[in-house]
Short mmCIF file of C-alpha atoms in Angstrom, two decimals:
data_model
loop_
_atom_site.label_atom_id
_atom_site.label_comp_id
_atom_site.label_asym_id
_atom_site.label_seq_id
_atom_site.Cartn_x
_atom_site.Cartn_y
_atom_site.Cartn_z
CA UNK A 1 -0.33 0.23 -0.11
CA UNK A 2 2.81 2.57 0.96
CA UNK A 3 5.17 1.99 -2.21
CA UNK A 4 1.35 2.44 -4.51
CA UNK A 5 1.06 5.50 -2.57
CA UNK A 6 4.17 6.69 -2.58
CA UNK A 7 3.94 5.78 -6.53
CA UNK A 8 1.43 7.55 -7.37
CA UNK A 9 2.37 10.85 -5.51
CA UNK A 10 5.66 10.57 -7.68
CA UNK A 11 3.09 9.90 -10.68
CA UNK A 12 1.54 13.40 -9.48
CA UNK A 13 4.53 15.89 -8.72
CA UNK A 14 5.77 14.83 -12.37
CA UNK A 15 1.65 15.69 -13.61
CA UNK A 16 2.15 19.42 -11.79
CA UNK A 17 5.68 19.78 -13.16
CA UNK A 18 4.50 19.44 -15.94
CA UNK A 19 1.44 21.89 -15.80
CA UNK A 20 3.94 24.06 -13.98
CA UNK A 21 6.74 23.90 -17.43
CA UNK A 22 4.43 25.13 -19.91
CA UNK A 23 2.83 27.58 -17.55
CA UNK A 24 6.27 28.31 -16.84
CA UNK A 25 7.92 28.80 -20.55
CA UNK A 26 4.60 31.28 -21.43
CA UNK A 27 5.80 33.44 -18.85
CA UNK A 28 9.25 33.96 -20.50
CA UNK A 29 8.07 35.99 -23.29
CA UNK A 30 5.36 38.57 -20.11
CA UNK A 31 6.64 41.53 -20.69
CA UNK A 32 4.71 42.59 -17.73
CA UNK A 33 6.01 40.10 -15.53
CA UNK A 34 8.68 40.16 -13.31
CA UNK A 35 12.49 38.86 -14.13
CA UNK A 36 12.66 36.32 -11.30
CA UNK A 37 9.12 34.92 -12.49
CA UNK A 38 10.32 34.69 -16.45
CA UNK A 39 13.59 33.08 -15.19
CA UNK A 40 11.35 30.35 -12.89
CA UNK A 41 10.98 27.94 -16.06
CA UNK A 42 14.33 26.60 -15.06
CA UNK A 43 13.04 24.67 -11.52
CA UNK A 44 10.11 22.95 -13.28
CA UNK A 45 12.67 22.14 -16.58
CA UNK A 46 14.99 20.51 -13.87
CA UNK A 47 12.41 19.33 -12.05
CA UNK A 48 11.35 17.55 -15.26
CA UNK A 49 14.21 16.36 -15.81
CA UNK A 50 15.24 14.49 -12.75
CA UNK A 51 11.32 13.09 -12.90
CA UNK A 52 12.39 11.39 -16.08
CA UNK A 53 15.54 9.67 -14.59
CA UNK A 54 12.70 8.64 -11.37
CA UNK A 55 10.98 7.24 -14.50
CA UNK A 56 14.17 5.69 -15.90
CA UNK A 57 15.14 3.92 -12.39
CA UNK A 58 12.30 2.56 -11.68
CA UNK A 59 11.99 1.00 -15.52
CA UNK A 60 15.80 0.07 -14.62
CA UNK A 61 16.94 1.94 -17.79
CA UNK A 62 19.35 4.05 -16.36
CA UNK A 63 22.45 2.41 -13.60
CA UNK A 64 22.30 3.31 -9.99
CA UNK A 65 25.46 5.48 -10.01
CA UNK A 66 23.44 7.89 -12.68
CA UNK A 67 20.05 8.12 -10.65
CA UNK A 68 22.71 8.65 -7.57
CA UNK A 69 24.20 12.13 -9.65
CA UNK A 70 20.61 13.32 -10.25
CA UNK A 71 19.66 13.52 -7.05
CA UNK A 72 22.71 15.40 -6.31
CA UNK A 73 22.40 17.43 -9.20
CA UNK A 74 18.71 18.02 -7.81
CA UNK A 75 19.38 18.47 -3.92
CA UNK A 76 21.53 21.50 -5.30
CA UNK A 77 20.44 22.80 -8.19
CA UNK A 78 16.56 23.21 -5.56
CA UNK A 79 18.40 24.86 -2.85
CA UNK A 80 20.36 27.19 -4.89
CA UNK A 81 17.58 28.35 -7.18
CA UNK A 82 14.87 28.59 -4.40
CA UNK A 83 17.40 30.25 -2.30
CA UNK A 84 18.51 32.49 -5.03
CA UNK A 85 14.81 33.76 -5.55
CA UNK A 86 13.94 34.26 -1.63
CA UNK A 87 17.52 36.54 -1.84
CA UNK A 88 16.36 38.61 -5.39
CA UNK A 89 12.63 39.48 -3.28
CA UNK A 90 14.23 40.51 0.33
CA UNK A 91 16.66 43.68 -0.94
CA UNK A 92 19.86 41.18 -1.80
CA UNK A 93 21.42 41.76 1.14
CA UNK A 94 24.86 41.27 2.27
CA UNK A 95 24.34 39.34 5.16
CA UNK A 96 21.57 37.34 3.27
CA UNK A 97 24.60 36.75 0.46
CA UNK A 98 26.89 35.26 2.96
CA UNK A 99 24.51 32.97 5.19
CA UNK A 100 23.56 31.39 1.76
CA UNK A 101 27.20 30.87 0.79
CA UNK A 102 28.15 29.29 4.13
CA UNK A 103 25.04 27.00 3.59
CA UNK A 104 25.53 25.95 0.75
CA UNK A 105 29.29 24.54 1.45
CA UNK A 106 27.85 22.46 4.14
CA UNK A 107 25.07 21.42 2.13
CA UNK A 108 27.95 19.94 -0.13
CA UNK A 109 29.55 18.45 2.60
CA UNK A 110 26.33 16.77 3.71
CA UNK A 111 26.00 15.38 0.50
CA UNK A 112 29.42 14.07 0.72
CA UNK A 113 28.58 11.98 3.77
CA UNK A 114 24.87 11.47 3.57
CA UNK A 115 25.88 9.42 0.44
CA UNK A 116 24.85 5.79 2.10
CA UNK A 117 21.55 6.98 3.45
CA UNK A 118 19.93 8.61 -0.37
CA UNK A 119 21.17 12.18 1.16
CA UNK A 120 18.14 12.22 3.31
CA UNK A 121 20.36 14.54 6.06
CA UNK A 122 21.15 16.74 2.86
CA UNK A 123 17.28 17.11 2.12
CA UNK A 124 16.36 17.58 5.14
CA UNK A 125 19.15 20.34 5.86
CA UNK A 126 18.92 22.21 2.10
CA UNK A 127 14.67 22.23 3.34
CA UNK A 128 15.10 23.60 6.79
CA UNK A 129 17.34 26.75 5.46
CA UNK A 130 14.72 27.43 2.69
CA UNK A 131 12.16 26.71 5.13
CA UNK A 132 13.93 29.86 7.97
CA UNK A 133 14.53 32.21 4.63
CA UNK A 134 10.69 31.96 3.77
CA UNK A 135 10.08 32.96 7.09
CA UNK A 136 12.80 35.90 6.93
CA UNK A 137 10.83 36.84 3.62
CA UNK A 138 7.82 37.29 5.78
CA UNK A 139 8.83 38.89 8.34
CA UNK A 140 10.88 41.83 6.35
CA UNK A 141 7.18 41.73 4.43
CA UNK A 142 5.21 42.45 7.70
CA UNK A 143 7.96 45.03 8.69
CA UNK A 144 8.35 46.75 5.52
CA UNK A 145 4.55 46.04 4.47
CA UNK A 146 4.95 47.57 0.79
CA UNK A 147 1.47 48.77 -1.03
CA UNK A 148 1.22 45.03 -2.94
CA UNK A 149 -2.21 43.21 -2.62
CA UNK A 150 -0.88 39.91 -1.64
CA UNK A 151 -3.25 38.22 -3.49
CA UNK A 152 -1.31 38.95 -6.79
CA UNK A 153 2.07 39.26 -5.54
CA UNK A 154 3.43 36.05 -6.91
CA UNK A 155 6.75 35.80 -4.36
CA UNK A 156 4.20 35.93 -1.53
CA UNK A 157 2.71 33.00 -3.20
CA UNK A 158 6.54 31.78 -4.04
CA UNK A 159 7.41 31.76 -0.72
CA UNK A 160 4.23 30.36 0.70
CA UNK A 161 4.77 27.04 -0.79
CA UNK A 162 8.43 27.22 0.20
CA UNK A 163 6.73 27.27 3.73
CA UNK A 164 4.23 24.68 3.81
CA UNK A 165 6.70 22.46 1.24
CA UNK A 166 9.48 22.88 3.56
CA UNK A 167 7.32 23.16 6.25
CA UNK A 168 6.53 18.58 5.69
CA UNK A 169 9.27 18.05 3.49
CA UNK A 170 11.86 18.57 7.23
CA UNK A 171 9.88 16.11 9.21
CA UNK A 172 9.18 14.12 7.06
CA UNK A 173 12.59 13.10 6.16
CA UNK A 174 14.03 13.26 9.06
CA UNK A 175 11.13 10.68 9.96
CA UNK A 176 12.01 8.53 6.88
CA UNK A 177 16.37 8.99 8.45
CA UNK A 178 14.93 7.57 12.12
CA UNK A 179 12.55 4.90 10.40
CA UNK A 180 15.95 3.82 8.56
CA UNK A 181 18.12 3.87 11.57
CA UNK A 182 14.63 1.17 14.09
CA UNK A 183 14.64 -1.07 10.64
CA UNK A 184 10.59 0.31 10.43
CA UNK A 185 9.23 -2.40 7.37
CA UNK A 186 9.26 -0.94 3.99
CA UNK A 187 5.91 -0.14 3.79
CA UNK A 188 5.54 2.17 6.31
CA UNK A 189 8.61 4.12 4.93
CA UNK A 190 7.26 4.48 1.08
CA UNK A 191 4.00 5.75 3.10
CA UNK A 192 6.33 8.63 4.86
CA UNK A 193 7.62 9.41 1.66
CA UNK A 194 4.79 10.02 -0.11
CA UNK A 195 3.77 12.16 2.64
CA UNK A 196 7.06 13.80 2.05
CA UNK A 197 6.32 13.41 -1.42
CA UNK A 198 2.65 16.08 -1.04
CA UNK A 199 4.98 18.30 0.59
CA UNK A 200 6.88 18.82 -3.03
CA UNK A 201 3.25 18.63 -4.84
CA UNK A 202 2.20 21.37 -2.76
CA UNK A 203 4.94 23.48 -2.97
CA UNK A 204 4.51 23.05 -6.42
CA UNK A 205 1.35 24.13 -6.54
CA UNK A 206 1.77 27.44 -5.42
CA UNK A 207 4.77 27.95 -7.45
CA UNK A 208 1.87 27.59 -9.91
CA UNK A 209 -0.42 29.29 -8.56
CA UNK A 210 1.85 32.41 -8.54
CA UNK A 211 2.66 31.74 -12.25
CA UNK A 212 0.08 32.46 -12.90
CA UNK A 213 -0.61 35.72 -10.96
CA UNK A 214 2.69 36.89 -12.50
CA UNK A 215 0.77 36.39 -16.03
CA UNK A 216 -2.11 38.44 -14.45
CA UNK A 217 -0.09 41.37 -13.49
CA UNK A 218 -0.83 43.59 -16.30
CA UNK B 1 -1.23 -5.70 11.09
CA UNK B 2 -3.60 -3.81 13.40
CA UNK B 3 -0.74 -2.18 15.17
CA UNK B 4 0.59 -1.19 11.10
CA UNK B 5 -2.97 0.56 10.37
CA UNK B 6 -2.82 2.72 13.73
CA UNK B 7 0.33 3.61 12.78
CA UNK B 8 -0.44 4.99 9.60
CA UNK B 9 -3.33 6.56 11.51
CA UNK B 10 -0.75 8.44 13.69
CA UNK B 11 1.08 9.61 10.84
CA UNK B 12 -2.11 10.83 8.94
CA UNK B 13 -3.02 12.90 11.95
CA UNK B 14 0.44 14.35 12.20
CA UNK B 15 0.52 15.01 9.12
CA UNK B 16 -2.95 16.93 9.31
CA UNK B 17 -1.76 18.19 11.96
CA UNK B 18 1.26 20.29 10.82
CA UNK B 19 -0.50 20.85 7.79
CA UNK B 20 -2.92 23.02 9.55
CA UNK B 21 0.37 24.67 11.51
CA UNK B 22 1.36 25.72 8.18
CA UNK B 23 -1.44 27.16 7.28
CA UNK B 24 -3.04 28.90 9.85
CA UNK B 25 1.23 30.18 9.65
CA UNK B 26 0.35 31.66 6.27
CA UNK B 27 -3.12 33.30 7.45
CA UNK B 28 -1.60 34.70 10.72
CA UNK B 29 0.95 36.89 7.98
CA UNK B 30 -1.77 37.71 5.64
CA UNK B 31 -4.52 38.57 8.06
CA UNK B 32 -1.41 41.05 10.53
CA UNK B 33 -0.36 41.84 7.35
CA UNK B 34 -3.76 43.43 6.04
CA UNK B 35 -4.23 44.94 9.75
CA UNK B 36 -0.30 46.84 8.98
CA UNK B 37 -1.41 48.07 5.92
CA UNK B 38 -4.86 49.43 6.69
CA UNK B 39 -2.44 50.80 9.45
CA UNK B 40 -0.70 52.53 7.09
CA UNK B 41 -3.50 54.03 4.26
CA UNK B 42 -5.29 54.95 7.24
CA UNK B 43 -1.98 57.16 8.67
CA UNK B 44 -1.84 58.25 4.75
CA UNK B 45 -5.21 59.20 4.97
CA UNK B 46 -4.92 61.42 8.04
CA UNK B 47 -2.22 63.12 6.30
CA UNK B 48 -3.49 63.41 3.44
CA UNK B 49 -6.52 65.17 5.12
CA UNK B 50 -4.05 67.32 8.02
CA UNK B 51 -2.49 68.50 4.36
CA UNK B 52 -5.93 69.73 2.46
CA UNK B 53 -7.14 71.22 5.70
CA UNK B 54 -3.87 73.48 5.68
CA UNK B 55 -4.17 74.38 2.27
CA UNK B 56 -7.89 75.31 2.57
CA UNK B 57 -6.72 77.32 6.42
CA UNK B 58 -4.11 78.91 4.23
CA UNK B 59 -6.81 79.67 1.79
CA UNK B 60 -9.42 80.99 4.23
CA UNK B 61 -6.43 83.17 6.03
CA UNK B 62 -5.34 84.66 2.21
CA UNK B 63 -9.40 85.79 1.98
CA UNK B 64 -9.40 87.22 4.87
CA UNK B 65 -5.98 89.41 4.15
CA UNK B 66 -7.57 90.38 0.75
CA UNK B 67 -11.01 90.91 2.47
CA UNK B 68 -9.16 93.41 5.16
CA UNK B 69 -6.78 94.95 2.23
CA UNK B 70 -9.97 95.22 0.24
CA UNK B 71 -11.77 97.39 3.02
CA UNK B 72 -8.54 99.55 3.80
CA UNK B 73 -8.03 100.62 0.08
CA UNK B 74 -11.78 101.47 -0.20
CA UNK B 75 -11.92 103.68 3.00
CA UNK B 76 -8.53 105.53 2.48
CA UNK B 77 -7.66 105.62 -0.84
CA UNK B 78 -11.08 105.26 -3.44
CA UNK B 79 -13.40 106.97 -0.47
CA UNK B 80 -10.67 109.77 -0.43
CA UNK B 81 -10.40 110.62 -4.14
CA UNK B 82 -14.15 109.89 -5.00
CA UNK B 83 -15.27 112.52 -1.86
CA UNK B 84 -12.54 114.74 -3.43
CA UNK B 85 -14.74 114.43 -6.80
CA UNK B 86 -17.94 115.05 -4.93
CA UNK B 87 -16.39 118.39 -3.37
CA UNK B 88 -15.15 119.83 -6.91
CA UNK B 89 -18.18 118.69 -8.28
CA UNK B 90 -20.43 120.95 -5.22
CA UNK B 91 -17.96 123.22 -6.27
CA UNK B 92 -18.93 123.25 -10.13
CA UNK B 93 -22.20 123.87 -9.43
CA UNK B 94 -21.91 126.63 -8.23
CA UNK B 95 -19.26 128.31 -9.74
CA UNK B 96 -18.48 126.86 -13.29
CA UNK B 97 -15.63 128.50 -14.13
CA UNK B 98 -13.07 125.96 -12.47
CA UNK B 99 -12.05 123.52 -15.15
CA UNK B 100 -13.90 120.06 -14.52
CA UNK B 101 -10.59 117.98 -16.25
CA UNK B 102 -9.11 117.52 -11.97
CA UNK B 103 -12.57 115.98 -10.99
CA UNK B 104 -12.31 113.30 -14.71
CA UNK B 105 -8.53 112.44 -13.95
CA UNK B 106 -9.95 111.45 -9.65
CA UNK B 107 -12.04 109.27 -11.12
CA UNK B 108 -9.88 108.08 -13.96
CA UNK B 109 -7.83 107.18 -11.03
CA UNK B 110 -10.62 105.50 -8.94
CA UNK B 111 -11.36 103.70 -12.03
CA UNK B 112 -8.12 101.79 -12.10
CA UNK B 113 -7.61 101.43 -8.54
CA UNK B 114 -11.06 99.04 -8.44
CA UNK B 115 -9.98 97.37 -11.30
CA UNK B 116 -6.86 96.46 -9.12
CA UNK B 117 -9.03 95.58 -6.71
CA UNK B 118 -10.77 93.66 -7.89
CA UNK B 119 -7.97 91.73 -9.65
CA UNK B 120 -6.90 91.39 -5.57
CA UNK B 121 -10.43 89.62 -5.05
CA UNK B 122 -9.50 85.46 -5.72
CA UNK B 123 -6.58 83.74 -4.83
CA UNK B 124 -6.71 81.70 -7.89
CA UNK B 125 -7.00 85.88 -9.83
CA UNK B 126 -3.86 86.37 -7.67
CA UNK B 127 -1.63 83.29 -8.69
CA UNK B 128 -3.10 82.90 -12.12
CA UNK B 129 0.49 84.50 -13.14
CA UNK B 130 2.51 82.72 -10.77
CA UNK B 131 3.68 83.03 -7.05
CA UNK B 132 6.49 85.96 -9.08
CA UNK B 133 4.02 88.00 -10.27
CA UNK B 134 1.44 87.48 -7.33
CA UNK B 135 4.51 88.64 -4.59
CA UNK B 136 5.46 91.70 -6.98
CA UNK B 137 1.22 93.13 -6.86
CA UNK B 138 1.83 92.10 -3.86
CA UNK B 139 4.56 94.85 -3.39
CA UNK B 140 3.07 97.29 -5.20
CA UNK B 141 -0.01 97.39 -3.07
CA UNK B 142 2.47 97.83 -0.28
CA UNK B 143 4.09 100.37 -1.48
CA UNK B 144 1.09 102.93 -2.52
CA UNK B 145 -0.02 102.63 1.55
CA UNK B 146 3.74 104.56 1.77
CA UNK B 147 4.47 102.66 4.75
CA UNK B 148 7.15 100.85 3.80
CA UNK B 149 9.35 100.78 0.63
CA UNK B 150 9.58 97.62 -0.78
CA UNK B 151 11.78 96.27 -3.17
CA UNK B 152 11.75 93.16 -5.10
CA UNK B 153 14.36 90.87 -6.49
CA UNK B 154 14.43 88.05 -8.23
CA UNK B 155 17.27 85.71 -9.38
CA UNK B 156 17.47 82.97 -11.65
CA UNK B 157 15.12 81.20 -13.70
CA UNK B 158 11.65 81.36 -12.95
CA UNK B 159 9.75 78.25 -12.60
CA UNK B 160 6.33 77.94 -12.20
CA UNK B 161 5.27 75.91 -9.10
CA UNK B 162 2.79 73.70 -8.82
CA UNK B 163 -0.74 75.18 -7.64
CA UNK B 164 -0.73 74.02 -3.89
CA UNK B 165 2.57 75.43 -3.55
CA UNK B 166 2.57 78.14 -4.73
CA UNK B 167 -0.64 78.81 -2.54
CA UNK B 168 0.92 78.09 0.13
CA UNK B 169 4.69 79.90 -0.43
CA UNK B 170 2.60 83.20 -0.89
CA UNK B 171 0.26 83.33 1.84
CA UNK B 172 3.70 82.64 3.91
CA UNK B 173 5.46 85.47 2.53
CA UNK B 174 1.55 87.41 3.33
CA UNK B 175 2.18 86.73 6.75
CA UNK B 176 5.30 88.10 6.90
CA UNK B 177 4.63 91.06 5.15
CA UNK B 178 1.39 91.22 8.27
CA UNK B 179 4.25 90.70 10.49
CA UNK B 180 6.60 93.77 9.01
CA UNK B 181 3.38 95.55 8.72
CA UNK B 182 2.32 95.54 12.53
CA UNK B 183 4.75 94.80 15.04
CA UNK B 184 8.45 95.96 12.52
CA UNK B 185 8.71 99.59 12.56
CA UNK B 186 10.30 98.83 9.43
CA UNK B 187 11.17 101.72 7.13
CA UNK B 188 12.92 99.27 3.90
CA UNK B 189 11.90 96.06 3.51
CA UNK B 190 13.70 93.57 0.78
CA UNK B 191 12.49 90.69 -1.21
CA UNK B 192 14.55 88.12 -2.90
CA UNK B 193 13.26 85.44 -4.84
CA UNK B 194 15.72 82.93 -6.12
CA UNK B 195 15.07 80.51 -7.99
CA UNK B 196 17.69 77.16 -8.70
CA UNK B 197 18.08 73.99 -9.94
CA UNK B 198 15.89 72.21 -8.14
CA UNK B 199 15.24 74.54 -5.07
CA UNK B 200 13.33 77.50 -4.76
CA UNK B 201 14.44 80.23 -1.94
CA UNK B 202 12.04 83.59 -0.51
CA UNK B 203 13.85 86.12 1.49
CA UNK B 204 12.63 89.24 3.14
CA UNK B 205 14.10 91.11 5.64
CA UNK B 206 13.41 94.28 7.11
CA UNK B 207 15.46 97.20 8.86
CA UNK B 208 13.04 97.27 11.19
CA UNK B 209 13.35 96.34 14.95
CA UNK B 210 14.18 92.89 15.61
CA UNK B 211 12.88 90.88 18.45
CA UNK B 212 14.76 88.17 20.71
CA UNK B 213 14.52 85.21 18.52
CA UNK B 214 13.59 82.18 21.27
CA UNK B 215 10.89 84.71 22.93
CA UNK B 216 8.71 86.24 20.61
CA UNK B 217 7.82 83.23 18.58
CA UNK B 218 4.31 84.07 17.78
CA UNK B 219 2.00 82.51 16.03
CA UNK B 220 2.06 83.86 13.11
CA UNK B 221 6.20 82.80 12.84
CA UNK B 222 4.44 79.44 13.94
CA UNK B 223 2.66 79.14 10.68
CA UNK B 224 5.26 80.51 9.10
CA UNK B 225 8.11 77.53 9.95
CA UNK B 226 4.47 74.53 9.62
CA UNK B 227 3.60 75.91 6.53
CA UNK B 228 7.05 76.03 5.09
CA UNK B 229 7.37 72.53 6.44
CA UNK B 230 4.74 71.43 4.55
CA UNK B 231 6.10 72.25 1.78
CA UNK B 232 9.09 70.25 2.62
CA UNK B 233 11.13 73.13 3.19
CA UNK B 234 13.34 75.04 5.39
CA UNK B 235 12.90 78.33 7.17
CA UNK B 236 14.94 80.18 9.25
CA UNK B 237 14.60 83.21 10.41
CA UNK B 238 17.57 86.16 12.12
CA UNK B 239 16.59 88.35 14.61
CA UNK B 240 18.49 91.09 16.07
CA UNK B 241 17.29 94.30 18.15
CA UNK B 242 17.08 97.68 16.30
CA UNK B 243 18.61 95.75 13.41
CA UNK B 244 16.20 94.29 11.96
CA UNK B 245 15.14 91.00 10.73
CA UNK B 246 15.73 88.25 8.27
CA UNK B 247 13.72 85.64 7.12
CA UNK B 248 14.36 82.78 4.22
CA UNK B 249 12.29 79.91 3.50
CA UNK B 250 13.69 76.85 1.32
CA UNK B 251 11.50 74.42 -1.02
CA UNK B 252 12.35 72.05 -2.70
CA UNK B 253 10.90 72.80 -6.81
CA UNK B 254 7.69 71.65 -7.82
CA UNK B 255 6.59 72.31 -11.43
CA UNK B 256 3.85 72.59 -13.47
CA UNK B 257 2.71 73.15 -16.97
CA UNK B 258 -0.83 74.07 -16.68
CA UNK B 259 0.50 78.27 -16.78
#
């Protein structure tokens, strides 16, 4: 049952990523959309590529080590891209840049150390950092209280996505790690992995909403 | 098997609670943001209302000043000239040999004075040709009273300011001149209007009795300072006893293409 849930969640994620990519590609030429949103297509593009690799891995079309490389690239890209996005919308402050670089270095170290456990710790760490960055965005938004309406602000939706997505991914990932250590039945591990995937689905759904908002901002 | 189902159930509950917590946080952020936005809007509205009230007050004061000027002009100038013409006409009734050109000339002067008066009737008319012309007209009126000699100098390239800016600035000049009339006992007043690329300054100095700056700041001067601030400008007042007072207002130029 757990494995089936996991596969269904992966397939839904794939579908959402494809939809996101299509909308993001349509936003590229939209001159009214913010520049950050116009370059957002890279995120679903890489996501779709990774999704294809995962599918190929399931179908045993690619060797395991290529899967690992793809996972590494995916994790680093996921963190760097979303970090750069929040960095761009929070006013490009120096301390934020330094913190981001430090976290990236720690993340690379964690990936190297985490090779045996399928990057679960690194994945949780990267998402915890993103969760904190999105929190920082919300608080800076409250302090600066801009004139823009939140329901038409694409950056707000992106940060909501990161916040809720990471908020789900971090505890579930840590739980998976803990379950591996306790040698819990695989079915339960798959179930929690599926729940973690739900976080991903929510995150990408918010990104779609953000992309639609940036198209309507004209 | 039953234990596994319980664990699954527990996981789902934890997941739901987590999702609810995260969503609640977002809702809280939206609520706080809207609260702050509303408070900010209210502050802006208050500032705008205060600004509009100040402009209305300036307009009312300007009208009041204008009516005072008109009243004085009718009583001291036009009334006197008409009384003289009446006397000349009464004399003409008994003595037809006296030439009546003097009476015609006097009536001509009265007509000119009335024409000048009609121009001072509204703020729009005063500022229709810009602040420089408005102050020049005020100077002419003051020179006619012979209370003191008023000299006016304009330097730099004259630009038309935004109408509300002009109204408030003109009211500042009027207030300053009224202060000189009421308190200064001056014989000479100098007005300098200086236009630079980004700023405009008005300097009004007199050779009157002056005052001790910290002690004698009256309502008139307080109004001047407050209005200068309202125009995002600065106001400096330098005064020394028996030497006179110098007032300088500098404001940023907000140009208009209306005139």
